[in-house]
Every structure is written in structure tokens, then in C-alpha cells.
Coordinates of C-alpha atoms in Angstrom, one line a residue:
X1 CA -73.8 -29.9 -154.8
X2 CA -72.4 -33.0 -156.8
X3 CA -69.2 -34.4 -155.5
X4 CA -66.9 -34.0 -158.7
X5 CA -64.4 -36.5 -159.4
X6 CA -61.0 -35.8 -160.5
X7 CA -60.1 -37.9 -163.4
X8 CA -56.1 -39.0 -164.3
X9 CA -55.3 -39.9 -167.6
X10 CA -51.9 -41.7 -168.7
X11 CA -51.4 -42.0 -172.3
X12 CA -51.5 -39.3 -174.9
X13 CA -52.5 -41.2 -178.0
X14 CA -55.7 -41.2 -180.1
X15 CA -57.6 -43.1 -177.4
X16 CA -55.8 -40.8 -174.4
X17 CA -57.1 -37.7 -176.1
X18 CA -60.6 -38.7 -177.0
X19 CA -61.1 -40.0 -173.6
X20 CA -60.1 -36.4 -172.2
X21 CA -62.2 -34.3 -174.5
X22 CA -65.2 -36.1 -173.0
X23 CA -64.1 -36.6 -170.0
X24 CA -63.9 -33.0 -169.8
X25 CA -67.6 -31.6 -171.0
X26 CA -68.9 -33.9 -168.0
X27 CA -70.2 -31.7 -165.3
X28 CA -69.4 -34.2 -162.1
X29 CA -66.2 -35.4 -163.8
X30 CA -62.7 -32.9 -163.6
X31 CA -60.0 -33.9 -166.1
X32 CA -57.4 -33.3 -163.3
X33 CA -54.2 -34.6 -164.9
X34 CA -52.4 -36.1 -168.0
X35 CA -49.3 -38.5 -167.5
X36 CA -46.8 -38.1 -170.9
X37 CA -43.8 -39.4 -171.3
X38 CA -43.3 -36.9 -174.2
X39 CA -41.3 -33.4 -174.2
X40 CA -44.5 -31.2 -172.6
X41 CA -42.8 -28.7 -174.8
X42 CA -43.6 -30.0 -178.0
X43 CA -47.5 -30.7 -177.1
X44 CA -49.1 -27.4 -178.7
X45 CA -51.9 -29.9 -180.1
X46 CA -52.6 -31.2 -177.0
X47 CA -56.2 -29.5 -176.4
X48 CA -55.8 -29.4 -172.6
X49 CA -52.0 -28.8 -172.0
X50 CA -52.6 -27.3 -168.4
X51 CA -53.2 -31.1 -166.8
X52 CA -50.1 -32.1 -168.7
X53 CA -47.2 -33.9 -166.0
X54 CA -44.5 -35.7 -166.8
X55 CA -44.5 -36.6 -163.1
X56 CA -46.2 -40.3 -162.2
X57 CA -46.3 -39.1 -158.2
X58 CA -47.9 -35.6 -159.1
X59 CA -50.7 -38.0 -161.5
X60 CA -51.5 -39.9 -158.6
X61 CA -51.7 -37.1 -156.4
X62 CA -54.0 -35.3 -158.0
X63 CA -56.5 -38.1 -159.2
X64 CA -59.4 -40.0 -157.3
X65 CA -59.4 -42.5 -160.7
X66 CA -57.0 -42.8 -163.1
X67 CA -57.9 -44.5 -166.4
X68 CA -54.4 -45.9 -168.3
X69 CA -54.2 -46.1 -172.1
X70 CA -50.7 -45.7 -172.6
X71 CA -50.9 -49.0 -175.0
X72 CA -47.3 -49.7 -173.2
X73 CA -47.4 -53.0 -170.7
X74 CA -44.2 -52.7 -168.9
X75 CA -44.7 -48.7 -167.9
X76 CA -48.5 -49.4 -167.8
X77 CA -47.9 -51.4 -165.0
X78 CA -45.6 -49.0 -163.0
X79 CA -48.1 -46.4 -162.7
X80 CA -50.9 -48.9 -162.0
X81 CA -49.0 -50.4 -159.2
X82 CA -49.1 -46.5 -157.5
X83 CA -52.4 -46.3 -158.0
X84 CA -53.2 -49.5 -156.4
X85 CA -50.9 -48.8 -153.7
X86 CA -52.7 -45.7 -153.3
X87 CA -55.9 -47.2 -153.0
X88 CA -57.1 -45.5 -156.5
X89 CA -59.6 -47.1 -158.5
X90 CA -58.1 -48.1 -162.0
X91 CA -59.4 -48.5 -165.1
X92 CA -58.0 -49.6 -168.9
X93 CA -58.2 -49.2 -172.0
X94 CA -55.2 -52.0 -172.2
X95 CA -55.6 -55.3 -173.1
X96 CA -52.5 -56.4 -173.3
X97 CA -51.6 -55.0 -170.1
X98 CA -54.8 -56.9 -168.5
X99 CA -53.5 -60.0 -169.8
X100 CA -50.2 -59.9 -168.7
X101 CA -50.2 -58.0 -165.3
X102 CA -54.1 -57.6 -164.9
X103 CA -54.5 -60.3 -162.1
X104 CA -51.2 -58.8 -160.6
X105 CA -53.6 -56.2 -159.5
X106 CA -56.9 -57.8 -159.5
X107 CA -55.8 -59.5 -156.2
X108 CA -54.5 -56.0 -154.9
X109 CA -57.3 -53.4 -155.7
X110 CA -60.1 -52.0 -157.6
X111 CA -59.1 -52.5 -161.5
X112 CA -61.3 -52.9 -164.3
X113 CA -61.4 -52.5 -168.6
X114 CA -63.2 -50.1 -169.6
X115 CA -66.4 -50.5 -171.6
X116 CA -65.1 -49.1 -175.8
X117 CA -62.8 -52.0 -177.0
X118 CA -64.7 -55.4 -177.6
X119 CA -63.9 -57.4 -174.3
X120 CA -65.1 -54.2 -172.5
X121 CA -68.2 -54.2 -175.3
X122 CA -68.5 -58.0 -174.6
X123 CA -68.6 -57.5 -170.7
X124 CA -71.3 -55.1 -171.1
X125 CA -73.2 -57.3 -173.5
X126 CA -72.5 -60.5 -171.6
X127 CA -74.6 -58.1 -168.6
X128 CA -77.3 -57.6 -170.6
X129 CA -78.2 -60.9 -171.9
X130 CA -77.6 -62.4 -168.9
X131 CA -80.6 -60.2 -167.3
X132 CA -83.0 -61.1 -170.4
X133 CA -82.2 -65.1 -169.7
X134 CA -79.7 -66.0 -172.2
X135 CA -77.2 -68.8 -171.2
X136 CA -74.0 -67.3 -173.3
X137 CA -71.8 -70.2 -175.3
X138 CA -69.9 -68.1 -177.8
X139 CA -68.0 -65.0 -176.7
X140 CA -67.2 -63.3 -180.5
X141 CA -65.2 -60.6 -181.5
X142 CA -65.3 -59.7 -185.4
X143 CA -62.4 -59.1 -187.4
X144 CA -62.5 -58.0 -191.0
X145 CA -59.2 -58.8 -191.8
X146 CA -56.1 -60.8 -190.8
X147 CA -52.6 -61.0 -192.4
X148 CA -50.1 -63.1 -190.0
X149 CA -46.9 -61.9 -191.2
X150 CA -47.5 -58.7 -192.8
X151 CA -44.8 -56.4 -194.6
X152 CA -43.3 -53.2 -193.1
X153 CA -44.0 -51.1 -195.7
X154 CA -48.0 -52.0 -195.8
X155 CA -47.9 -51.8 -192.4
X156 CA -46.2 -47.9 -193.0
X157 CA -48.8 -46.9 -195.4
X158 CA -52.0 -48.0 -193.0
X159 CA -50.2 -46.5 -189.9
X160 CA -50.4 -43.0 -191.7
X161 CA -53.2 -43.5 -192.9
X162 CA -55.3 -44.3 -190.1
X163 CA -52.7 -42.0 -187.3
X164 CA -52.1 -45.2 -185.4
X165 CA -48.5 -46.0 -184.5
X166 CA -47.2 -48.6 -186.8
X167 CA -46.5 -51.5 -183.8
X168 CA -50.6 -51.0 -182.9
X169 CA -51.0 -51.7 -186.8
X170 CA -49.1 -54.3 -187.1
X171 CA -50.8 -56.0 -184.4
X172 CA -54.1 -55.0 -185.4
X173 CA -53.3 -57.3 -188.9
X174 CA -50.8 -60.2 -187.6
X175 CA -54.2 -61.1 -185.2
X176 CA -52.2 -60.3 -181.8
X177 CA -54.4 -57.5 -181.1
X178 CA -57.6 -60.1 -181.1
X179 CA -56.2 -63.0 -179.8
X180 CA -55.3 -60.5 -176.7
X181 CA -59.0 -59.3 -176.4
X182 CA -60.4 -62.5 -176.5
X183 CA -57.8 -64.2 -174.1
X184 CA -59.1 -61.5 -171.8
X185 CA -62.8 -62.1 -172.1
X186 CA -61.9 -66.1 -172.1
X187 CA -60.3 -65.2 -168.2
X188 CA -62.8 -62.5 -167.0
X189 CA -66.2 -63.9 -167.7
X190 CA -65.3 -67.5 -167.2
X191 CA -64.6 -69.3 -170.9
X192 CA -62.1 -70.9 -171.9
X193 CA -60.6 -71.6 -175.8
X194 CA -61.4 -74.1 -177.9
X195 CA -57.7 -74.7 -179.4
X196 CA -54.7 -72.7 -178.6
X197 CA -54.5 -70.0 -181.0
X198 CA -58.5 -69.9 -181.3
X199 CA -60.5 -71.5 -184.2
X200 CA -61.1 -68.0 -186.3
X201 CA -63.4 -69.3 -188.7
X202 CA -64.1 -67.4 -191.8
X203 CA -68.0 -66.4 -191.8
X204 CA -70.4 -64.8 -194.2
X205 CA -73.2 -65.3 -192.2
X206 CA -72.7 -64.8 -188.2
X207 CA -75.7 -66.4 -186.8
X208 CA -74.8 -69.9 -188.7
X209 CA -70.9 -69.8 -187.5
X210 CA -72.3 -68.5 -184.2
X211 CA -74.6 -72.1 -184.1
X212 CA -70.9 -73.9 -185.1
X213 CA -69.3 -72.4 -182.5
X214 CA -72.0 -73.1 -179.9
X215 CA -71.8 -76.6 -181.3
X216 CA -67.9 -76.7 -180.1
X217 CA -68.7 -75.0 -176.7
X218 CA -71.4 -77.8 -176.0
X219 CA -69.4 -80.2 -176.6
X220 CA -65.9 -79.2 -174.9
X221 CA -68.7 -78.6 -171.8
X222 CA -68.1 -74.9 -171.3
X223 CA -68.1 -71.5 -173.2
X224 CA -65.3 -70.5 -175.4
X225 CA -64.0 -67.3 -176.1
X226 CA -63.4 -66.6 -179.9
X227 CA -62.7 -64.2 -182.9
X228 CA -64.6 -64.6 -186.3
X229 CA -62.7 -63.5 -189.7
X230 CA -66.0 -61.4 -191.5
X231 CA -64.8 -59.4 -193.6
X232 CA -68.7 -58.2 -194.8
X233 CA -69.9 -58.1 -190.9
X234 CA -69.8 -54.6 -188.9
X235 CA -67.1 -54.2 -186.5
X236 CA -68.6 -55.2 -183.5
X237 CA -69.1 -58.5 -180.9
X238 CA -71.6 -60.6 -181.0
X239 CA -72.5 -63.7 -177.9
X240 CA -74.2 -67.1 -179.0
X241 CA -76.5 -68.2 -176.3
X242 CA -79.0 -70.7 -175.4
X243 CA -82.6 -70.1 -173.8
X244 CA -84.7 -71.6 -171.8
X245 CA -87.1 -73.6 -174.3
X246 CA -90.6 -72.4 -173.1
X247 CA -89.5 -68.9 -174.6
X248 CA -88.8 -70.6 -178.2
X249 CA -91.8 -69.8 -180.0
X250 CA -91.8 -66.0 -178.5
X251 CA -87.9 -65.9 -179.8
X252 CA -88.9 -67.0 -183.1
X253 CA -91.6 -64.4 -183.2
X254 CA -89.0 -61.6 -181.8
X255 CA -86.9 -63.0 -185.2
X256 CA -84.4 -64.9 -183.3
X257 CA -84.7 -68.0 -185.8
X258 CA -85.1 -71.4 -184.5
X259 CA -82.8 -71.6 -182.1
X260 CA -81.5 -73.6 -180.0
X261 CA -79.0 -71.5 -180.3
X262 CA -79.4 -67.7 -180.7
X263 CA -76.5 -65.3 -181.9
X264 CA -77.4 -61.5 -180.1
X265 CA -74.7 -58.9 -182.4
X266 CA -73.7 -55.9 -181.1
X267 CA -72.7 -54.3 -183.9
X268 CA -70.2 -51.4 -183.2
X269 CA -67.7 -50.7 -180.9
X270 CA -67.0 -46.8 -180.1
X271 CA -63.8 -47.1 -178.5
X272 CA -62.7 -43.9 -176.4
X273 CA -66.3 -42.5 -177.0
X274 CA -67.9 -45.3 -174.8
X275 CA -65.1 -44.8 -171.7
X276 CA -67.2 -42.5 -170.1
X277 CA -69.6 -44.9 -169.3
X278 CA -67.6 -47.2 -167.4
X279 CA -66.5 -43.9 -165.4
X280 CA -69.6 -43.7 -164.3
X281 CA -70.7 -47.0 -163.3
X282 CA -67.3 -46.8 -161.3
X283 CA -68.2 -43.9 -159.6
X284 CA -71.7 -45.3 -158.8
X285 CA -70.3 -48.4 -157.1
X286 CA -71.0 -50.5 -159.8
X287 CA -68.1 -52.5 -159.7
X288 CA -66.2 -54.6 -161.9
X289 CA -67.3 -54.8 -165.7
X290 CA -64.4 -56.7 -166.6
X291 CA -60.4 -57.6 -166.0
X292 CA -58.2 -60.8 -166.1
X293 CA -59.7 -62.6 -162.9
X294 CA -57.6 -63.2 -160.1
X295 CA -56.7 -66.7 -161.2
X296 CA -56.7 -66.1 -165.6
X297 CA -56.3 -69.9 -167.3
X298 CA -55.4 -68.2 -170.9
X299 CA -52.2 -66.1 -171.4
X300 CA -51.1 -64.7 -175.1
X301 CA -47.8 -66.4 -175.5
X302 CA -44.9 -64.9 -178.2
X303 CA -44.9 -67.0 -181.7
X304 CA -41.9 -66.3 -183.6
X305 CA -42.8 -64.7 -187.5
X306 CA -39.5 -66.1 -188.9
X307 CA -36.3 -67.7 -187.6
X308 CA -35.1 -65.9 -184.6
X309 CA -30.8 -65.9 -184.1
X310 CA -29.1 -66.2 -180.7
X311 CA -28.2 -62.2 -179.6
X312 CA -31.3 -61.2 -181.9
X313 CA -32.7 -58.1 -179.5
X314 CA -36.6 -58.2 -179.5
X315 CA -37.4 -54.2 -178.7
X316 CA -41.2 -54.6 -178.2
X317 CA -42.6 -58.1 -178.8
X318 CA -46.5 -56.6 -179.6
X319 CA -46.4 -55.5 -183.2
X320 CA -43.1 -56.2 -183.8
X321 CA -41.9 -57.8 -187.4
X322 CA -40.2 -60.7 -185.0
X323 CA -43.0 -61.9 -183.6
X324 CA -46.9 -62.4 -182.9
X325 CA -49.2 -63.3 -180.2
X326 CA -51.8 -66.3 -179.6
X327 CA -54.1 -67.1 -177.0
X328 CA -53.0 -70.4 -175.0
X329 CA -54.1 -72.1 -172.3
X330 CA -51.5 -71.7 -169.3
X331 CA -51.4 -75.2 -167.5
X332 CA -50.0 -77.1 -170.8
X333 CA -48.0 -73.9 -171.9
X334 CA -46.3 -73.6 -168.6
X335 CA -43.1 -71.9 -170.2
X336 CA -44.3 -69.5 -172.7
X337 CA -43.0 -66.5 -172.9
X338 CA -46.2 -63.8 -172.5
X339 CA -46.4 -61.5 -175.6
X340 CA -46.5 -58.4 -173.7
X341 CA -43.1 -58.6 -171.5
X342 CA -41.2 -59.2 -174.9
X343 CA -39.7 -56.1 -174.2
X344 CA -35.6 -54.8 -174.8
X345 CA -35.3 -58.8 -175.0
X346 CA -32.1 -60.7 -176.7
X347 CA -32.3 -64.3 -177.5
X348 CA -30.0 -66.6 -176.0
X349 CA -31.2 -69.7 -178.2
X350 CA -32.7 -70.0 -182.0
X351 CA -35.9 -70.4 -182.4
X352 CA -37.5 -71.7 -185.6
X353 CA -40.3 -70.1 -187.5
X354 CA -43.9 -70.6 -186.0
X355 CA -42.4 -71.7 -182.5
X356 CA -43.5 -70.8 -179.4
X357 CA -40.7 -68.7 -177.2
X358 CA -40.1 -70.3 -173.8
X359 CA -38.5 -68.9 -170.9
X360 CA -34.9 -70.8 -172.0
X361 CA -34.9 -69.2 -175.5
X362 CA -34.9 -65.4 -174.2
X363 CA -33.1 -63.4 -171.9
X364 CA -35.6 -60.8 -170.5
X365 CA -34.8 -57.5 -168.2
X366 CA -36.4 -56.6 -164.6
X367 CA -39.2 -55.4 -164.9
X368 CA -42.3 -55.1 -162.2
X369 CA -44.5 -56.5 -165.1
X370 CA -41.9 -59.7 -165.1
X371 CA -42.2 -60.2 -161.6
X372 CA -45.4 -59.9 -161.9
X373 CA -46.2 -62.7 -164.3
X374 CA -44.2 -65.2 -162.0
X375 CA -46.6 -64.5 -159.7
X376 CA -49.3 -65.2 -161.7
X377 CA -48.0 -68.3 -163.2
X378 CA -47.0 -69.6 -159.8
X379 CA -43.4 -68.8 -160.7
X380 CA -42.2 -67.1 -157.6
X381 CA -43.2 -66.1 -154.4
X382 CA -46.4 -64.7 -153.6
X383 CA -46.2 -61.6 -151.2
X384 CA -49.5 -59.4 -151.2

């Protein structure tokens, strides 16, 4: 008899509910429970309303892995920190959680990203071409599209559209969404960034900006992290490596090209569909596949869209109209605001268009995720 494990969901959303219909048609795998913050009531859609709990100590109770997806940071990082304390294995599907309170719990238990969203894809590629011999330069993720400041009634029409809420829209286009990812993959497989705010080049042909890009990582003397703006490319990732020279002539006959540089795309990314895999390597003791290091070098700091006025509340920095997010390195950004605790925020100072928000400008509540990030940044005292 397989031991089954029971499986704890928190978050409700598209990716919350596609992660629970296969979860559940797994034979070693129980769905166990669902943590909502929303009326239980008023969830008739909800395929599996039985596991539903509004109750973060009766999720945790009843889970031996919890995977959290709740696209919030500051609550994100409540029910992570029972897990952890717990002793539950975690995994995300939250970037901008990892990012911001990801090495938090790094240093305290077993948490991971899941494989689905392109770091996770990028982890799991990074694996594989590492086994075949590949020295990896370029960690790319591909966007199609990016609009810095875009308008809220676009922003409306997509978000019904595609049945994403409108702040996950929003930062899908303004480029906070990527610069998150890819500040993540920067900190858990060792890059770094090229230039604060990442190069984004614009590319019609990947395997010639990959060779660019692997040009800039040879010289700055260690792989970067980066997003490229393809609008004709599949949505996917794609890692620029080099080889060991003996194996050119095979490379070129496997139609690598010429090399000395060799661009390997992956080219989809399946989301909540590809979750169940990193279950699994979980349960099988196969550790890690990706998370923000305990010791991350790149954060996502808060860039203000327009001029913000003293007593200006920010709600939710992430996909707000106030402000976006870009990847910086930490030790000559030492008092950025990160992105993801802009949250029930009110400025204290104005701050021009395009500036970066320091820890002066803003007035932030308490907040576990806040206390946190001092940690991380060496802010406050450390007490595992």
C-alpha cells in the first residue's frame, strides 16, 4: 500500500483551482484542504467545496505539504510561517512572495517554487542542461509584450478577458511580474543582473540576442538573469550556455549552430498543469528545485509610475496604477522599498516620477513579511 499524501492548498484563484483538480485524480496524492479567505458560502463553483476552511490552524492540521498560491505576499507569508513552524514542507507558486520573504524561510525549513511559472521552468531546465554538459550564461524568460504605465481601463478589458484579477494584469504588462521572476532565478541558481532594471532587449531572433547576452555575462564574469521582449517567440524560457569545445562539431551536427555559445528554448510554460510534478519530486526526496537562496543579492524594489504626494495611501504596491517593480541589486540599493510589502502604505514624503521609494519616503504597517525583509537585508536582529 502507497503511503498517500495529504496535499493543502491556499489560494482559490485560477492557479489554486487547477492545481486541485489535478492534484486530486492522483492516486498517492489526497487534496486534504483549501485555505479561502472568501465567504465559503458563496463558493458553489468551487469543484471540491468539502476541503474548503477558512481556518489557517485547521489547513495546517490536516496537510503533510501545503503548496501556497494565494498571489498575496503579506498573508502568503503568515500561513507559510505555520507551516514552517510546523515542520511542513512548502511549496509556491509565488514569486513575489519568494522574493520578498522567500529566504525568511529558506533558513528555517523545507520551501521551494514550484516547477509551472518560468523561474520554476528555468530551475528545471537549468537541471537538465547541466547533466548534458552545458555551462549556462543567460537565464531568459520571454515576454511578448510590455507597457510600463498602462491605463486602467485596458487593463479592465484584458482582466475580463483573460479571468485574471486586474492588479495580476497590470503587473503582467508594467513588467513587474518578470522582473520578479527573473530576480528570483538571478538569487536561486546563482546569477546575478546585468543593470538594475535588466537589459530587456527586443529580439526577433533568440539564439542571436541569446549570443549578446552571453557576450555581457562573459564579460561582467558571471551569469545574468534576464527577460527578452519577443513578441513573435512562444511563451516560454530559454538558457544560453557554453560547451566544452571537443563536442563542437557534434553540436553543430545536432543543429546547435556554431556556437560558442548555444541558446537551449524551452518553449512553453504550463503553469498549474506542471505543479504536480514538483509534488512529486518533493515527496521523493528530491529536494529543492528552486527558492530565493538563503543569502538573495537581487530584490524587486518599488518605482513610482507618476508623482507620488505626501498622505498618498499605496493599497497593494504589485499591480497598482502608483507604482511598478524592477530588479536591483541589494548592496548599492540598500534602502529600497521591496515591491511586495507596498501594502496599506501612505507616503510621508513626495516622490517624483520614475524614483525609486526608500524606506524615508513611506510609512509601512507590521507586518511578519516586514520583519522579515529586515532580516534579510541585515536590518534587524537575527533570531532563528
Amino acid at each position: 500500500m502507497h503511503n498517500i499524501t495529504r496535499v493543502g492548498i491556499a489560494g482559490t484563484g485560477l492557479i489554486g483551482k487547477g492545481i486541485a483538480i489535478e492534484v486530486e485524480k492522483q492516486a498517492e496524492l489526497k487534496l486534504s484542504k483549501v485555505l479561502t479567505r472568501r465567504n465559503i458560502n458563496t463558493m458553489n463553483d468551487y469543484p471540491f467545496s468539502e476541503t474548503l476552511t477558512n481556518s489557517v490552524d485547521a489547513f495546517i492540521e490536516s496537510c503533510d505539504l501545503i503548496i501556497e498560491c494565494s498571489g498575496d505576499v503579506i498573508y502568503g507569508t503568515e500561513v507559510i510561517d505555520k507551516a514552517i513552524k510546523a515542520s511542513i514542507p512548502v511549496i509556491t507558486m509565488n514569486a513575489e512572495l519568494q522574493v520578498t520573504t522567500g529566504s525568511y524561510f529558506a533558513k528555517r525549513g523545507f520551501i521551494t517554487e514550484a516547477e509551472g511559472d518560468q523561474p520554476g521552468c528555468l530551475a528545471s531546465l537549468h537541471e537538465n542542461v547541466i547533466q548534458m554538459g552545458f555551462k549556462p550564461l543567460v537565464y531568459g524568460n520571454i515576454k511578448g509584450f510590455l507597457k510600463l504605465d498602462p491605463n486602467i481601463e485596458d487593463m479592465k478589458y484584458f482582466s475580463k478577458k483573460n479571468g485574471v484579477r486586474i492588479d495580476m494584469t497590470t503587473s503582467f504588462t508594467d513588467g513587474t511580474k518578470v522582473q520578479v521572476e527573473q530576480a528570483l532565478v538571478a538569487n536561486g541558481l546563482g546569477a546575478g543582473i546585468a543593470v538594475d532594471g535588466l537589459l530587456a532587449p527586443s529580439s526577433d531572433d533568440l539564439n542571436k540576442t541569446g549570443e549578446e547576452l552571453a557576450e555581457e555575462a562573459k564579460r561582467l564574469g558571471y551569469p545574468i538573469s534576464e527577460f527578452v521582449l519577443a513578441p513573435k517567440a512562444p511563451p516560454g524560457v530559454f538558457i544560453t550556455a557554453e560547451h566544452d569545445s571537443r563536442q563542437k562539431d557534434a553540436l553543430r551536427y545536432f543543429k546547435m549552430g556554431e556556437g560558442p555559445y548555444y541558446t537551449i528554448l524551452q518553449n512553453y510554460h504550463l503553469c498549474h498543469l506542471e505543479v504536480v510534478k514538483t509534488i512529486k519530486r518533493v515527496i521523493s526526496g528530491g529536494g529543492v528545485l528552486l527558492n530565493n537562496g538563503e543569502n538573495p543579492r537581487v530584490s524587486v524594489a518599488a518605482i513610482a509610475k507618476r508623482k507620488l504626494q505626501p498622505g498618498e495611501e499605496i493599497e497593494k504596491g504589485i499591480g497598482s496604477f502608483q507604482v511598478r517593480g524592477e530588479a536591483v541589486e541589494m548592496t548599492t540599493n540598500k534602502d529600497h522599498v521591496p515591491i511586495g510589502i507596498l501594502v496599506n502604505a501612505v507616503m510621508k514624503r513626495e516622490v517624483a516620477e520614475e524614483e525609486m521609494i526608500t524606506f524615508d519616503d513611506v510609512e509601512l504597517p507590521e507586518s511578519l513579511a516586514l520583519t522579515a525583509w529586515l532580516e534579510i537585508a541585515g536590518r534587524a536582529p537575527i533570531n532563528i
